[in-house]
Structure formats: C-alpha cells, structure tokens
C-alpha cells in the first residue's frame, strides 16, 4: 500500500512569497523551480557536518555527491546543498524552514539524526518537500507519527534493538547486561527496546545526558552491578569518554553501542579504551566492487558510515528527475511509488515510509586498531 501524496500546492504558492536571501545564501525571486518545465533545482542535505559526531554523517554526504557526479543526465541541472545542523534539533529547525520556503528545493536527504528529523518533518510535510533519510532510525518517526513526506532507506530501531539483544545473549553469551542511554530521542528508545528484548538478562540501567563529560556516578553504579556486558544507546561525543572512564575503573567487560557510534571518529576518540568495542548498524559493509573503488577515488578514503545509504537516497531523487519529475508534488509521488534494487537493499517504501523489514540487514562492527571492521551480520530470524 502506498501513501497518498499530500503536497499542498496552495500552501507552496503561499510559502514562495516568504523566500528570502537567507535560504542557502542566495537570492530567490519566488515561484516554482520548474514552472517552465526545466529540469533544475536543489536537493538539500542536513546533518552533523562538523563536531564530534560528524563522522557518522559525512560519508553519507560523500556518497550522495558520488551519485550526483555519476549521474548521466545532461538535460538536468541539480545541485546538492549542504546544511550543518551539528545534529541539533534547535539548529535543524531554521534550516528546514529555509528549505521549505525556497521553491528551488525539490527534496531533502535527511535528517541524518532522529532528533533533528523529529523536530523538522512537520515543516517539510507542510511544504510537501520530500525527505529521504539515510540514517535516522528512531522507531516513532514512522511507526507512531508518520509523515506523508518522510522516507528512510534504513531499518528502524525496534529492529536494531532486537538484533543488539540477540548479539548480547547469543554471541557474547551475556547473563548480566548493564543498559545505559543518553536520554535523547535516539538513545532512549533504542535502549528501551534492548531492555525489553533482554528481559531478565538486564542487571541494571542508568541514564546519562547529552554533553556530559563526567560519568563517575554511572561507573560507580556499574561497579556495584558487576555486569558481564554493557550496552550504550547514544552518540560518539559521550560514548568515548564514558568508555575511557569505564576502562580506567577496571571495568573490562564487552561494550556494545548502537549505530550512533558508527563513525570513524569513535575509534579515534576512545583510543585504546575502544579496542574490541562492538558497534551495530542497519547498514551494510561495502568494501569491494565499483562503489568502494569509485568512492575512494572520489574522496581518498574507503566508504564510511552510511556512505552507500547516502548514495541510495540521492539516486532515488535522481531517478525521479530521470522519470520526468519537475515539482515537489511530482517528486513525492515518484518516491512514494519507488520500487527498485538499490546498492544496499531492495528499496520500496510502505505507507509509513519504511523499507520492508525482510530487506533490512543489521551488522555488528568491531573496533580493531582504532578502525571499525565488519564482525558479522546479525540474523533476525
């Protein structure tokens, strides 16, 4: 079942009147980017392009750039415009308003993080501006509060949480797991799903805060619980110092984090304390083949976090233009009905904007010499 496209053309016309030079630093005279049938416009991408969590996002942006550079359509002029939100919902909101009120934007890749996505999807929805996220995994984004314009090419956290619990119980053989979350829109529900799936295997739990640096209360609580494994739901900025303080306290049990830690900066930030840590991700390792070679030739580095998913998201938009889409409404209708094999999986969106559960793959990655390397696929069966 496909969603009905609900882009309001009257609302778009009204929004066009409010466009200012603040949007992308350019002067826009209003009106539709494709009134004359020309194939031109912008795809925006928003996420943490700087800061401690940037390595979770930047490879996906490079993947999108690669898709655009390889696109063979001389009749279209499509630009990818980057907005650095640092993953902060408060900073993402004005960015979303800029794109929503500038008719030259025909789509958005993102948000990259769940919190910024939750804060902005209503803005994009009101403007009929299609979103395709490469990495926002919070379950509620589609399962509790779906938006007519939001889609994602990755599985949601209820799936990842179940896979994490299975890895903890079946692969590690943990009997006493300590669960920690960062109290935000991503980490808290992911940890809740892991806790629910583990049941009696949870020894205790604790909450930390975004931007926290001193984790001594949590370390003390873990010492008292004497777990044989630790799960953390959150992002790199807090996970790295937390893990260092755990190891400094002599707590050497296996440490597992969700995809909020799946970035090259985690190994660097955690240093020796990060060695052997396991990071899960609903993203596939693509180390060989033409994509990996092309990506490295373009960027000078191997594909990182969500690089292939960023490529897939951008290619869907480009396929829309190849198919003749020239307006926001036409882009939304095309994406709603999309059904094709992508680089990472079969891509077709259900009525909530999710790909089919049976096509979702969860991988565990291990930190080895400061680098994330594929460990194993976690079977969901």
Short mmCIF file of C-alpha atoms in Angstrom, two decimals:
data_model
loop_
_atom_site.label_atom_id
_atom_site.label_comp_id
_atom_site.label_asym_id
_atom_site.label_seq_id
_atom_site.Cartn_x
_atom_site.Cartn_y
_atom_site.Cartn_z
CA UNK A 1 0.00 0.00 0.00
CA UNK A 2 1.38 3.39 -0.99
CA UNK A 3 0.78 6.67 0.75
CA UNK A 4 -1.32 9.30 -0.95
CA UNK A 5 0.76 12.32 -1.85
CA UNK A 6 -0.49 15.26 0.18
CA UNK A 7 1.64 18.11 -1.04
CA UNK A 8 -0.46 21.26 -0.87
CA UNK A 9 0.03 23.33 -3.98
CA UNK A 10 -1.79 26.30 -2.47
CA UNK A 11 0.46 26.14 0.57
CA UNK A 12 3.52 26.01 -1.65
CA UNK A 13 2.44 29.10 -3.52
CA UNK A 14 1.97 30.95 -0.24
CA UNK A 15 5.33 29.79 1.05
CA UNK A 16 7.05 31.02 -2.09
CA UNK A 17 6.15 34.58 -1.09
CA UNK A 18 8.28 34.33 2.04
CA UNK A 19 11.52 33.24 0.41
CA UNK A 20 14.48 35.40 1.38
CA UNK A 21 18.18 35.65 0.64
CA UNK A 22 18.85 33.67 3.81
CA UNK A 23 17.97 30.44 2.02
CA UNK A 24 21.31 28.89 1.04
CA UNK A 25 22.87 32.32 0.87
CA UNK A 26 21.20 33.08 -2.45
CA UNK A 27 18.56 35.48 -3.62
CA UNK A 28 15.37 33.75 -4.72
CA UNK A 29 12.66 35.60 -6.59
CA UNK A 30 9.99 33.08 -5.67
CA UNK A 31 7.93 30.82 -7.85
CA UNK A 32 8.44 27.18 -8.71
CA UNK A 33 11.89 25.95 -9.68
CA UNK A 34 10.30 24.09 -12.58
CA UNK A 35 7.44 26.32 -13.71
CA UNK A 36 8.72 26.27 -17.28
CA UNK A 37 9.27 22.51 -17.30
CA UNK A 38 13.05 22.85 -16.96
CA UNK A 39 14.83 20.10 -15.06
CA UNK A 40 16.61 22.11 -12.41
CA UNK A 41 16.58 22.54 -8.67
CA UNK A 42 18.28 21.64 -5.42
CA UNK A 43 18.42 18.68 -3.08
CA UNK A 44 19.31 19.75 0.44
CA UNK A 45 21.19 17.62 2.94
CA UNK A 46 21.17 18.41 6.64
CA UNK A 47 23.07 16.79 9.49
CA UNK A 48 26.12 16.92 11.71
CA UNK A 49 28.73 18.03 9.18
CA UNK A 50 31.04 19.20 11.97
CA UNK A 51 31.64 18.35 15.59
CA UNK A 52 32.27 15.13 17.49
CA UNK A 53 29.57 13.17 15.65
CA UNK A 54 30.35 14.32 12.11
CA UNK A 55 31.96 11.03 11.06
CA UNK A 56 28.52 9.40 11.33
CA UNK A 57 27.19 11.76 8.64
CA UNK A 58 29.95 12.96 6.31
CA UNK A 59 30.47 9.65 4.46
CA UNK A 60 26.79 9.56 3.52
CA UNK A 61 27.05 13.08 2.11
CA UNK A 62 30.06 11.96 0.09
CA UNK A 63 28.02 9.00 -1.12
CA UNK A 64 25.30 11.38 -2.31
CA UNK A 65 27.89 13.53 -4.05
CA UNK A 66 29.24 10.44 -5.81
CA UNK A 67 25.76 9.52 -7.04
CA UNK A 68 25.32 13.03 -8.42
CA UNK A 69 28.75 13.05 -10.09
CA UNK A 70 27.98 9.73 -11.80
CA UNK A 71 24.53 10.79 -12.94
CA UNK A 72 24.19 10.71 -16.70
CA UNK A 73 21.54 13.32 -17.49
CA UNK A 74 22.79 16.34 -19.42
CA UNK A 75 19.29 17.83 -19.57
CA UNK A 76 19.03 18.37 -15.81
CA UNK A 77 20.82 20.81 -13.53
CA UNK A 78 20.51 19.51 -9.95
CA UNK A 79 22.61 20.88 -7.09
CA UNK A 80 23.29 19.24 -3.73
CA UNK A 81 23.30 21.90 -0.98
CA UNK A 82 24.72 21.11 2.46
CA UNK A 83 23.46 22.45 5.80
CA UNK A 84 25.40 21.79 9.02
CA UNK A 85 22.98 21.29 11.90
CA UNK A 86 25.54 19.54 14.14
CA UNK A 87 22.68 17.09 14.67
CA UNK A 88 20.98 19.61 16.98
CA UNK A 89 17.17 19.81 16.61
CA UNK A 90 17.23 23.51 17.54
CA UNK A 91 19.69 24.26 14.75
CA UNK A 92 17.88 21.99 12.29
CA UNK A 93 14.55 23.81 12.61
CA UNK A 94 15.58 27.10 10.92
CA UNK A 95 17.43 25.08 8.27
CA UNK A 96 14.22 23.20 7.50
CA UNK A 97 12.30 26.46 7.29
CA UNK A 98 14.83 27.84 4.81
CA UNK A 99 14.46 24.86 2.51
CA UNK A 100 10.69 24.59 2.91
CA UNK A 101 10.19 28.23 1.93
CA UNK A 102 12.56 28.12 -1.06
CA UNK A 103 10.81 26.53 -4.04
CA UNK A 104 14.13 25.70 -5.68
CA UNK A 105 14.47 22.82 -3.20
CA UNK A 106 12.76 19.72 -4.56
CA UNK A 107 13.92 17.22 -1.93
CA UNK A 108 15.92 16.72 1.28
CA UNK A 109 18.34 13.96 2.21
CA UNK A 110 17.94 13.63 5.94
CA UNK A 111 17.67 14.34 8.65
CA UNK A 112 20.70 12.30 9.50
CA UNK A 113 19.84 12.04 13.22
CA UNK A 114 16.49 11.11 14.71
CA UNK A 115 16.11 14.16 16.96
CA UNK A 116 16.56 16.68 14.17
CA UNK A 117 14.27 14.63 11.96
CA UNK A 118 11.52 14.61 14.58
CA UNK A 119 11.86 18.37 15.01
CA UNK A 120 11.59 19.18 11.29
CA UNK A 121 9.44 16.63 9.49
CA UNK A 122 6.23 18.61 10.11
CA UNK A 123 7.85 21.66 8.48
CA UNK A 124 8.75 19.63 5.41
CA UNK A 125 5.37 17.94 5.47
CA UNK A 126 3.50 21.25 5.39
CA UNK A 127 5.61 22.31 2.41
CA UNK A 128 5.27 19.00 0.55
CA UNK A 129 9.06 18.66 0.47
CA UNK A 130 10.12 15.01 0.24
CA UNK A 131 12.59 13.66 2.79
CA UNK A 132 14.72 10.54 2.36
CA UNK A 133 16.85 9.80 5.42
CA UNK A 134 19.98 7.73 5.13
CA UNK A 135 20.41 7.16 8.86
CA UNK A 136 17.58 8.38 11.13
CA UNK A 137 16.47 5.17 12.84
CA UNK A 138 14.12 6.09 15.71
CA UNK A 139 11.09 3.83 15.51
CA UNK A 140 8.49 6.50 16.26
CA UNK A 141 9.41 8.56 13.19
CA UNK A 142 7.34 6.17 11.09
CA UNK A 143 5.59 3.75 13.41
CA UNK A 144 3.97 6.25 15.78
CA UNK A 145 3.95 9.62 13.99
CA UNK A 146 4.36 9.00 10.25
CA UNK A 147 4.70 11.94 7.90
CA UNK A 148 3.42 11.96 4.32
CA UNK A 149 6.84 13.14 3.08
CA UNK A 150 9.27 11.15 5.27
CA UNK A 151 11.05 8.05 3.95
CA UNK A 152 14.21 6.24 5.02
CA UNK A 153 16.45 3.66 3.40
CA UNK A 154 17.45 2.02 6.72
CA UNK A 155 15.59 -0.12 9.22
CA UNK A 156 14.19 1.38 12.41
CA UNK A 157 15.43 0.90 15.95
CA UNK A 158 12.96 -1.74 17.06
CA UNK A 159 14.69 -3.99 14.54
CA UNK A 160 18.17 -2.88 15.55
CA UNK A 161 17.34 -3.18 19.25
CA UNK A 162 16.19 -6.77 18.82
CA UNK A 163 19.38 -7.56 16.91
CA UNK A 164 21.54 -5.98 19.64
CA UNK A 165 19.81 -8.05 22.31
CA UNK A 166 20.35 -11.18 20.23
CA UNK A 167 24.05 -10.39 19.81
CA UNK A 168 24.42 -9.83 23.55
CA UNK A 169 22.67 -13.06 24.51
CA UNK A 170 23.66 -15.41 21.67
CA UNK A 171 27.08 -14.22 20.52
CA UNK A 172 28.57 -12.80 23.71
CA UNK A 173 26.59 -15.10 25.97
CA UNK A 174 25.88 -12.29 28.43
CA UNK A 175 23.85 -13.09 31.54
CA UNK A 176 24.01 -9.70 33.29
CA UNK A 177 23.79 -6.68 30.98
CA UNK A 178 24.01 -3.08 32.16
CA UNK A 179 22.00 -0.76 29.87
CA UNK A 180 22.77 2.96 29.51
CA UNK A 181 21.09 5.60 27.37
CA UNK A 182 21.76 9.28 26.74
CA UNK A 183 18.18 10.43 27.48
CA UNK A 184 17.61 11.73 23.95
CA UNK A 185 15.29 10.95 21.07
CA UNK A 186 17.61 8.30 19.66
CA UNK A 187 19.35 6.64 22.58
CA UNK A 188 16.45 6.33 25.00
CA UNK A 189 14.01 4.32 22.84
CA UNK A 190 16.81 2.15 21.44
CA UNK A 191 17.92 1.25 24.96
CA UNK A 192 14.30 0.63 25.93
CA UNK A 193 13.95 -1.89 23.09
CA UNK A 194 17.17 -3.65 24.06
CA UNK A 195 15.96 -3.80 27.68
CA UNK A 196 12.60 -5.20 26.64
CA UNK A 197 14.19 -7.88 24.48
CA UNK A 198 16.75 -8.91 27.11
CA UNK A 199 14.21 -9.15 29.92
CA UNK A 200 15.75 -10.81 32.99
CA UNK A 201 19.23 -10.56 31.47
CA UNK A 202 19.31 -6.84 32.38
CA UNK A 203 21.22 -6.43 35.63
CA UNK A 204 20.61 -2.68 35.99
CA UNK A 205 20.42 0.53 33.97
CA UNK A 206 21.27 4.22 34.08
CA UNK A 207 20.73 7.43 32.16
CA UNK A 208 23.32 9.98 31.08
CA UNK A 209 22.91 13.33 29.36
CA UNK A 210 23.99 14.83 26.04
CA UNK A 211 27.23 16.86 26.51
CA UNK A 212 28.01 15.08 29.79
CA UNK A 213 31.73 14.53 30.45
CA UNK A 214 31.94 13.12 33.98
CA UNK A 215 30.40 9.67 34.18
CA UNK A 216 31.57 8.72 37.68
CA UNK A 217 28.02 8.10 39.02
CA UNK A 218 27.33 5.67 36.17
CA UNK A 219 30.73 4.00 36.57
CA UNK A 220 30.04 3.52 40.28
CA UNK A 221 26.62 2.02 39.57
CA UNK A 222 28.13 -0.39 37.04
CA UNK A 223 30.79 -1.45 39.53
CA UNK A 224 28.07 -2.36 42.00
CA UNK A 225 26.03 -4.29 39.42
CA UNK A 226 29.03 -6.35 38.23
CA UNK A 227 27.66 -6.94 34.71
CA UNK A 228 29.28 -9.16 32.11
CA UNK A 229 28.39 -6.77 29.24
CA UNK A 230 27.40 -3.12 28.77
CA UNK A 231 25.12 -1.57 26.17
CA UNK A 232 25.12 2.16 25.44
CA UNK A 233 22.49 4.00 23.40
CA UNK A 234 23.76 7.40 22.33
CA UNK A 235 26.41 9.15 20.24
CA UNK A 236 30.19 9.27 19.94
CA UNK A 237 30.66 12.55 21.82
CA UNK A 238 29.59 10.97 25.12
CA UNK A 239 30.37 7.31 24.44
CA UNK A 240 34.12 7.85 24.05
CA UNK A 241 34.74 9.50 27.45
CA UNK A 242 32.29 7.10 29.10
CA UNK A 243 34.22 4.10 27.79
CA UNK A 244 37.56 5.60 28.81
CA UNK A 245 36.29 6.11 32.36
CA UNK A 246 34.92 2.57 32.48
CA UNK A 247 38.27 1.11 31.43
CA UNK A 248 40.17 3.38 33.82
CA UNK A 249 37.97 1.98 36.61
CA UNK A 250 38.98 -1.56 35.66
CA UNK A 251 35.66 -2.48 34.07
CA UNK A 252 36.75 -4.57 31.08
CA UNK A 253 33.53 -6.35 30.07
CA UNK A 254 32.32 -6.20 26.43
CA UNK A 255 30.93 -2.81 25.41
CA UNK A 256 28.27 -2.56 22.69
CA UNK A 257 26.81 0.58 21.15
CA UNK A 258 24.17 1.27 18.52
CA UNK A 259 24.71 2.99 15.19
CA UNK A 260 25.06 6.38 16.89
CA UNK A 261 28.67 5.28 17.45
CA UNK A 262 29.18 4.04 13.90
CA UNK A 263 31.69 6.61 12.73
CA UNK A 264 35.44 6.75 12.19
CA UNK A 265 35.79 9.28 15.00
CA UNK A 266 34.70 6.77 17.64
CA UNK A 267 37.90 4.75 17.45
CA UNK A 268 39.98 7.93 17.47
CA UNK A 269 38.12 9.48 20.38
CA UNK A 270 38.02 6.34 22.52
CA UNK A 271 41.66 5.45 21.87
CA UNK A 272 42.90 2.23 23.46
CA UNK A 273 39.72 2.03 25.55
CA UNK A 274 37.73 1.48 22.36
CA UNK A 275 39.60 -1.61 21.22
CA UNK A 276 37.24 -4.56 20.84
CA UNK A 277 34.06 -2.50 21.26
CA UNK A 278 31.13 -3.67 19.13
CA UNK A 279 29.01 -1.20 17.18
CA UNK A 280 25.81 -2.27 15.43
CA UNK A 281 24.34 -0.62 12.38
CA UNK A 282 21.45 -1.18 9.95
CA UNK A 283 23.99 -0.51 7.20
CA UNK A 284 25.90 -2.94 5.04
CA UNK A 285 29.68 -3.08 4.65
CA UNK A 286 30.69 -2.40 1.07
CA UNK A 287 34.44 -2.83 0.91
CA UNK A 288 34.79 -4.20 -2.60
CA UNK A 289 33.34 -3.58 -6.03
CA UNK A 290 32.89 -0.49 -8.13
CA UNK A 291 31.18 1.62 -5.46
CA UNK A 292 34.05 1.18 -2.98
CA UNK A 293 36.64 1.89 -5.68
CA UNK A 294 34.75 4.89 -7.02
CA UNK A 295 34.17 6.28 -3.53
CA UNK A 296 37.84 6.01 -2.63
CA UNK A 297 38.88 7.56 -5.94
CA UNK A 298 36.50 10.47 -5.30
CA UNK A 299 37.23 11.06 -1.61
CA UNK A 300 40.60 9.47 -0.92
CA UNK A 301 39.05 7.24 1.76
CA UNK A 302 37.19 3.96 1.97
CA UNK A 303 33.39 4.17 2.36
CA UNK A 304 32.47 5.05 5.93
CA UNK A 305 29.24 5.29 7.93
CA UNK A 306 26.13 5.16 5.75
CA UNK A 307 28.11 6.02 2.59
CA UNK A 308 26.18 3.50 0.48
CA UNK A 309 22.88 4.53 2.07
CA UNK A 310 23.60 8.16 1.16
CA UNK A 311 24.27 7.04 -2.40
CA UNK A 312 20.95 5.15 -2.49
CA UNK A 313 18.98 8.10 -1.09
CA UNK A 314 20.39 10.52 -3.64
CA UNK A 315 19.91 8.10 -6.51
CA UNK A 316 16.19 7.83 -5.74
CA UNK A 317 15.88 11.59 -6.19
CA UNK A 318 17.90 11.46 -9.41
CA UNK A 319 15.73 8.64 -10.73
CA UNK A 320 12.72 10.89 -10.08
CA UNK A 321 14.17 13.58 -12.33
CA UNK A 322 15.02 10.98 -14.98
CA UNK A 323 11.37 9.93 -14.83
CA UNK A 324 10.21 13.48 -15.52
CA UNK A 325 9.50 14.84 -12.03
CA UNK A 326 9.90 18.61 -12.00
CA UNK A 327 7.88 19.74 -8.97
CA UNK A 328 7.73 18.81 -5.30
CA UNK A 329 4.42 17.07 -5.83
CA UNK A 330 5.82 15.00 -8.70
CA UNK A 331 8.94 14.09 -6.72
CA UNK A 332 6.82 12.95 -3.77
CA UNK A 333 4.57 10.82 -5.98
CA UNK A 334 7.59 9.17 -7.61
CA UNK A 335 9.32 8.41 -4.30
CA UNK A 336 6.13 7.01 -2.76
CA UNK A 337 5.89 4.57 -5.66
CA UNK A 338 9.60 3.74 -5.91
CA UNK A 339 10.46 0.06 -6.29
CA UNK A 340 13.97 -0.85 -7.41
CA UNK A 341 17.11 -2.64 -6.29
CA UNK A 342 19.46 -0.22 -4.58
CA UNK A 343 23.11 -0.54 -3.70
CA UNK A 344 22.28 -1.63 -0.14
CA UNK A 345 18.92 -3.40 -0.44
CA UNK A 346 15.62 -3.59 -2.32
CA UNK A 347 14.12 -0.13 -1.98
CA UNK A 348 10.36 0.28 -1.86
CA UNK A 349 8.54 2.32 0.78
CA UNK A 350 5.43 1.25 2.66
CA UNK A 351 2.63 3.58 3.72
CA UNK A 352 4.77 4.86 6.61
CA UNK A 353 7.89 5.48 4.54
CA UNK A 354 9.86 2.41 5.66
CA UNK A 355 11.57 -0.24 3.56
CA UNK A 356 10.35 -3.80 4.07
CA UNK A 357 11.55 -5.43 7.29
CA UNK A 358 12.68 -8.50 5.39
CA UNK A 359 15.10 -6.33 3.42
CA UNK A 360 16.72 -4.76 6.49
CA UNK A 361 20.19 -6.01 7.40
CA UNK A 362 21.87 -5.39 10.78
CA UNK A 363 25.64 -5.73 11.02
CA UNK A 364 27.97 -5.80 14.00
CA UNK A 365 31.29 -3.98 13.56
CA UNK A 366 34.32 -4.31 15.84
CA UNK A 367 36.90 -1.66 16.70
CA UNK A 368 40.28 -3.08 15.67
CA UNK A 369 43.37 -0.83 15.86
CA UNK A 370 41.05 2.16 16.09
CA UNK A 371 39.10 1.22 12.95
CA UNK A 372 35.61 -0.23 12.59
CA UNK A 373 35.75 -3.52 10.72
CA UNK A 374 32.84 -5.86 9.88
CA UNK A 375 32.37 -8.52 12.55
CA UNK A 376 29.24 -10.38 11.45
CA UNK A 377 25.71 -9.97 10.19
CA UNK A 378 23.19 -10.41 12.98
CA UNK A 379 20.47 -12.77 11.83
CA UNK A 380 16.98 -11.51 12.62
CA UNK A 381 15.47 -14.97 12.22
#
